[in-house]
XYZ file of C-alpha atoms in Angstrom:
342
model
C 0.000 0.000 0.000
C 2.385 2.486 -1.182
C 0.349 5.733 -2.448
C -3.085 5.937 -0.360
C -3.978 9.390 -1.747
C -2.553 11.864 -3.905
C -1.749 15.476 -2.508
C -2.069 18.898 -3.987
C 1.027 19.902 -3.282
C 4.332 17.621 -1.733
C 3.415 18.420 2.101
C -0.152 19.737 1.301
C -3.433 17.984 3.161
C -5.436 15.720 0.543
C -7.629 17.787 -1.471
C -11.217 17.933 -1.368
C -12.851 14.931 -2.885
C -11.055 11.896 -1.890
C -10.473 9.417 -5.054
C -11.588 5.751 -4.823
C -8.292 5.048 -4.996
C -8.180 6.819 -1.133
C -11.395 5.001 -0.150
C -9.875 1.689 -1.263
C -7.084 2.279 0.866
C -8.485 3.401 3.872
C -10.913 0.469 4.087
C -7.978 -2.052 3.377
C -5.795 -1.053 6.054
C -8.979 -0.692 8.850
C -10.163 -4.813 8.044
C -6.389 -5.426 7.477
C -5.363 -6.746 11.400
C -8.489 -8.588 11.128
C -7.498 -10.560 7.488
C -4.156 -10.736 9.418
C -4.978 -12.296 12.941
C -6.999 -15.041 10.833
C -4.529 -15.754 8.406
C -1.992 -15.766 11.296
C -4.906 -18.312 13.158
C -5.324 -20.555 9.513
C -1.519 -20.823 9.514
C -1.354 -22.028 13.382
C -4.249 -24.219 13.133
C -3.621 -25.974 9.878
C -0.054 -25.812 9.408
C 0.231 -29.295 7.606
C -2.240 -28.101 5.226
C -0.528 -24.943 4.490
C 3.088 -24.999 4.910
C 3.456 -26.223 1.148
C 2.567 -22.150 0.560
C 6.121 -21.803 2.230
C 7.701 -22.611 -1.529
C 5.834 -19.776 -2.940
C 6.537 -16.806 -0.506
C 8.606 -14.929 -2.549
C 6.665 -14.641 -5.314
C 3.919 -13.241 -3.103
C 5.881 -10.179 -2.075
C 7.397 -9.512 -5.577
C 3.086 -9.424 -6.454
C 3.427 -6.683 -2.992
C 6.452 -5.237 -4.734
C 5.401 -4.714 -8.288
C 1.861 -3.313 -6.644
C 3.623 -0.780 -4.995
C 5.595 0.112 -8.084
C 2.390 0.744 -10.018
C 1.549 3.193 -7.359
C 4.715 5.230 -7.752
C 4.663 8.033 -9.896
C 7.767 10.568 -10.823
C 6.745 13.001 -8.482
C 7.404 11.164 -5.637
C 11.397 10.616 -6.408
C 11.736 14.344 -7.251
C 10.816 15.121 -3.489
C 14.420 13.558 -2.643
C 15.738 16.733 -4.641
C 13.216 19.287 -3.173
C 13.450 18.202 0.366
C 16.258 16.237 0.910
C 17.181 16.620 4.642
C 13.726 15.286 6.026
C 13.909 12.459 3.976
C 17.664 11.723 4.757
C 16.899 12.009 8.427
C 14.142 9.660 8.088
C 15.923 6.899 5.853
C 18.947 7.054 8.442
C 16.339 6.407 11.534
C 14.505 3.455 9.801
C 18.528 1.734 9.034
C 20.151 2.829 12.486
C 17.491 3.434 15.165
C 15.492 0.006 14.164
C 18.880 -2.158 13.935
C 19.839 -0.844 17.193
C 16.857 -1.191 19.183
C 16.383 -4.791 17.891
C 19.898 -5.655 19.082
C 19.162 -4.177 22.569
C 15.744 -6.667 22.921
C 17.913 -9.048 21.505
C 20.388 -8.610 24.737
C 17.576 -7.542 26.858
C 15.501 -10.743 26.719
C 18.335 -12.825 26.022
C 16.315 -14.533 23.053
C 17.648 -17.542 21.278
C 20.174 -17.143 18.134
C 16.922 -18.232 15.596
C 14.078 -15.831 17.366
C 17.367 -13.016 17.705
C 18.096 -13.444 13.901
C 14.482 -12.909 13.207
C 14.094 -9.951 15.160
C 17.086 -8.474 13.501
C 15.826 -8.797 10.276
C 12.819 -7.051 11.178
C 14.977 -4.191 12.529
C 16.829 -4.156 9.450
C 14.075 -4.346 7.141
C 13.016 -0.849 5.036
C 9.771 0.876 5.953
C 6.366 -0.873 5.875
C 4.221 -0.538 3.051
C 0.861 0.153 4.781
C 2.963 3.335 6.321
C 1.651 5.720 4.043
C -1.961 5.287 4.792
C -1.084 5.368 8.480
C 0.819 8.373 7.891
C -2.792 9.750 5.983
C -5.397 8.897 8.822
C -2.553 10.343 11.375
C -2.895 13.558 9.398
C 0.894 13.476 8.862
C 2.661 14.495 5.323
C 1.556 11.955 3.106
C 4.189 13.272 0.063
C 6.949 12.850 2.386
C 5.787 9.209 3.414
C 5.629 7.989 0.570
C 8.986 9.349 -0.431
C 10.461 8.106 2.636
C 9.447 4.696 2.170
C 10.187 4.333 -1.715
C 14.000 5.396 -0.904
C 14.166 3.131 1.925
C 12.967 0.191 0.207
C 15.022 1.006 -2.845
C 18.257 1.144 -0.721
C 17.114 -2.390 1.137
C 19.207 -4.604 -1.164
C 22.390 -3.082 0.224
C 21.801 -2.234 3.798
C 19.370 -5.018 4.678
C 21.678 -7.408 4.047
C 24.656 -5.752 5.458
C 22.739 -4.653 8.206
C 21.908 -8.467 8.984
C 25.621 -9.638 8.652
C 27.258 -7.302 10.897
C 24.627 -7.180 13.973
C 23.598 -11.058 13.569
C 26.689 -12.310 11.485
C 27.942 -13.766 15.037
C 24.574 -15.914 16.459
C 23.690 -17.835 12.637
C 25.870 -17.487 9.784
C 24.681 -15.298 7.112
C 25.078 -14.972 3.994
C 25.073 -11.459 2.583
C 25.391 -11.677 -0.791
C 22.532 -14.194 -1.565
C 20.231 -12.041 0.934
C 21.023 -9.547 -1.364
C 20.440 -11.065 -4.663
C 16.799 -12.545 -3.111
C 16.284 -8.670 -2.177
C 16.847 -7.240 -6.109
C 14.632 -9.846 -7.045
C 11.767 -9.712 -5.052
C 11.942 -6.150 -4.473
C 14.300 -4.124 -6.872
C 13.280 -6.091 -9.982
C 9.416 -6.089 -9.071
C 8.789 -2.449 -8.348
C 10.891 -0.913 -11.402
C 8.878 -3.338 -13.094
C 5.812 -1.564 -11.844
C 6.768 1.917 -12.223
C 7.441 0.842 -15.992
C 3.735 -0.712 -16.838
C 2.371 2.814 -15.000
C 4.472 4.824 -17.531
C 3.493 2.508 -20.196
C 0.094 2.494 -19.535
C -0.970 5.235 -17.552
C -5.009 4.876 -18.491
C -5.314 1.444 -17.672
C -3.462 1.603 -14.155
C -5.451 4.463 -12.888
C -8.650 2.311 -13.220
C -6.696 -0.491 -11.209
C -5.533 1.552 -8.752
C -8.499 1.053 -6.145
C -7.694 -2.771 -6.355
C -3.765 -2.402 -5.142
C -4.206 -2.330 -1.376
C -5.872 -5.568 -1.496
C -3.316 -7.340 -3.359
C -0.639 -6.089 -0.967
C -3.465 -7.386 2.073
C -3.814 -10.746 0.511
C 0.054 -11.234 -0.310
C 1.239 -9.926 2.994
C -1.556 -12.667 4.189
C -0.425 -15.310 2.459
C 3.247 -14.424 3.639
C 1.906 -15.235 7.245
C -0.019 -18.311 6.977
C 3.303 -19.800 5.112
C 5.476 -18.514 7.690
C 3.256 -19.436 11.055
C 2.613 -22.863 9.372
C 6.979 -23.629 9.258
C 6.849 -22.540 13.092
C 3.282 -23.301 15.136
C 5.278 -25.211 17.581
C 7.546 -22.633 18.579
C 4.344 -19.979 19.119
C 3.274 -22.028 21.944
C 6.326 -21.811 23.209
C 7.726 -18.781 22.475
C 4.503 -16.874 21.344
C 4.383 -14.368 24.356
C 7.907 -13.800 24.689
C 7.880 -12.759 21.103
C 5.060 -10.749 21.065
C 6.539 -8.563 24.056
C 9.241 -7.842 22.133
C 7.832 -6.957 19.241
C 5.523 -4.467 21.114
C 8.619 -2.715 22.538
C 10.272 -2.529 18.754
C 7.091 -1.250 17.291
C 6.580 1.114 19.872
C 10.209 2.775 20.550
C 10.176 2.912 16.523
C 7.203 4.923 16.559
C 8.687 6.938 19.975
C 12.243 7.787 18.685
C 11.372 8.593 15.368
C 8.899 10.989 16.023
C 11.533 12.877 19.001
C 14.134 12.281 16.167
C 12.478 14.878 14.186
C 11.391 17.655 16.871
C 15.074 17.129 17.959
C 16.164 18.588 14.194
C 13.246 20.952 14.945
C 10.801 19.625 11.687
C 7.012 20.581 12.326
C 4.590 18.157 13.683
C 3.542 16.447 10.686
C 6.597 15.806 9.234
C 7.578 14.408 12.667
C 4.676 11.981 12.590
C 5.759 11.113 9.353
C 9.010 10.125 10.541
C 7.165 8.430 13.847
C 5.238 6.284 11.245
C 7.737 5.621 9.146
C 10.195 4.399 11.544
C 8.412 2.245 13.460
C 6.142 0.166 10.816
C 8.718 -2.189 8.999
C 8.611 -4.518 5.971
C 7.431 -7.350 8.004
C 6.430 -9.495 4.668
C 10.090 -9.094 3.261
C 11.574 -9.988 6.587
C 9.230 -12.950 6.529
C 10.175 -14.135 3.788
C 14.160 -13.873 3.748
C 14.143 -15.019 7.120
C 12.480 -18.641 6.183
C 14.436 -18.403 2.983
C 18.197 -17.807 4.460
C 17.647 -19.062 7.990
C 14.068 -20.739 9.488
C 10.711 -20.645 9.960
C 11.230 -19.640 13.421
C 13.711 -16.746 12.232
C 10.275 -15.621 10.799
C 7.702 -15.672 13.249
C 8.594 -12.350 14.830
C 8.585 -10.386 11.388
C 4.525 -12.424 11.461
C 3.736 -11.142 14.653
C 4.905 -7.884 13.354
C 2.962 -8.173 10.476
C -0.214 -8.295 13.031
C 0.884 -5.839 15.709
C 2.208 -2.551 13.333
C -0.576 -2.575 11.588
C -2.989 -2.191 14.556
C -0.667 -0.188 16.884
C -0.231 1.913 13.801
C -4.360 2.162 13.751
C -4.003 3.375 17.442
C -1.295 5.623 17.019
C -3.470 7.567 14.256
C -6.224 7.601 15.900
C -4.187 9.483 18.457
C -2.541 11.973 16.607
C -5.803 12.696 15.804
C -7.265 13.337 18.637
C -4.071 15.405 19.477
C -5.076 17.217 15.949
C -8.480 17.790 17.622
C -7.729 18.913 20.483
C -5.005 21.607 19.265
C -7.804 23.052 16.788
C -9.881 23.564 19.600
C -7.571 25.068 21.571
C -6.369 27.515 18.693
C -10.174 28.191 18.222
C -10.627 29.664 21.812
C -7.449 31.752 21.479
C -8.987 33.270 18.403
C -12.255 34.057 20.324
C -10.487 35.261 23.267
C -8.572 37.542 20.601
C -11.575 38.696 19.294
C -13.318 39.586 22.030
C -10.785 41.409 23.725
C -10.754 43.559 20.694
């Protein structure tokens, strides 16, 4: 879900009349923990019937991949030009705050070398694709969203990997170069792909558009019921642990990124931006190269990812909207005050 509405302007609120495109979008990503938690359940409950969908994960998120890259338009690249330093600053948070707070839980909770891989890869992983519709409903800068998470994602085949190697390089061994390779061709390959059929044809993709946030649903869906499948037994034995520290990587994501930006004094919605951006990671690509390069139980924290961000990142609107609210009031009573006392 890489483009939930179009903007005026870069920066600029969505205009008036919201496309179906938008409407799609929005819909998508409120029933989206729901499709998640079952396929998470199918996976758990039938895992002999499903774990032959293991073979096919990758293909799944190059479907994600090349959806996103019909979503993409010019536009959004030529923000890296017209306002470079908020994107920089957000790109650097997602591959250095992420990484770091992974490897801290890691230490914290003294988690075994498979479930510590996994949760590195998550941290390593490039911003979530269902950010930018997060970043919408928290009535942050959608522009700069979905420039943030294009670059990031484009930049994945290098620093994922290398990421991986040097913070997890010492509890599994891991191979860098093939993580790599798997990442240009489920990723690279798959959204320049897309961005070539929307220049090529333009008319057709706009009436597809509405229909791109469920493919990226169903794929990331089918991602989890493969990976939960490989590794049922381990969630009854590890399931809680997990999904503690999973919480506290969402959620210091969100935390840090947002201070990250009022630190380098950006405006509120760019720092929400940032908050959204850094916190919500690629859980379906971590997914899938962790079953591919190390286990199925390397991958069931980037699947319990894949359920929490996507409902702490409902929350988390929901309160920067009230925040929103609130502030509008306020500003409203100043400006009566004001005009009474005139």
């Amino acid at each position: 879900m890489a483009e939930p509405v179009k903007t005026e302007q870069p920066g600029q609120p969505p205009a008036a009349g919201r496309s179906s495109e938008d409407r799609s979008a929005r819909i998508a990503v409120t029933v989206f923990p729901v499709i998640i938690i079952a396929a998470f359940l199918i996976g758990f409950l039938f895992p002999t019937q499903t774990a032959p969908l293991a073979q096919y994960t990758s293909i799944a998120l190059g479907v994600i991949m090349f959806a996103m890259g019909i979503t993409l338009t010019i536009p959004d690249f030529a923000l890296v030009i017209k306002r470079p330093l908020p994107i920089l600053l957000g790109v650097i948070a997602q591959y250095v705050l992420m990484p770091a707070v992974a490897v801290a839980l890691v230490f914290v909770f003294q988690l075994p070398p498979e479930l510590a891989v996994g949760v590195i890869l998550v941290g390593c992983a490039p911003g979530g694709t269902s950010s930018n519709v997060i970043t919408y409903l928290a009535k942050g800068d959608v522009a700069l969203s979905v420039t943030m998470t294009s670059v990031s994602t484009l930049l994945a085949p290098i620093f994922t990997p290398l990421l991986t190697l040097w913070l997890a390089g010492t509890l599994l061994p891991v191979d860098a170069g093939s993580m790599a390779m798997s990442i240009v061709q489920m990723v690279l390959i798959p959204i320049v792909a897309g961005l070539l059929v929307r220049w090529l044809l333009r008319s057709w993709v706009e009436k597809v558009l509405p229909l791109l946030p469920w493919v990226s649903v169903l794929g990331i869906s089918y991602v989890v019921i493969a990976v939960v499948s490989g590794s049922a037994d381990r969630i009854v034995e590890a399931g809680l642990l997990v999904l503690a520290v999973v919480i506290l990587h969402n959620g210091l994501g969100y935390l840090l990124g947002y201070f990250a930006a009022r630190v380098f004094k950006y405006p509120e919605r760019v720092a929400r931006t940032t908050s959204v951006e850094v916190g919500m990671q690629n859980s379906g690509l971590a997914a899938t190269l962790a079953a591919a390069h190390f286990s199925p139980v390397a991958a069931l924290p980037a699947a319990v990812f894949s359920v929490w961000h996507n409902i702490s990142g409902g929350l988390l609107a929901l309160f920067f909207r009230y925040r929103s609210a609130r502030q509008e009031k306020h500003d409203l009573e100043v400006q009566k005050a004001h005009s009474n006392a005139q």
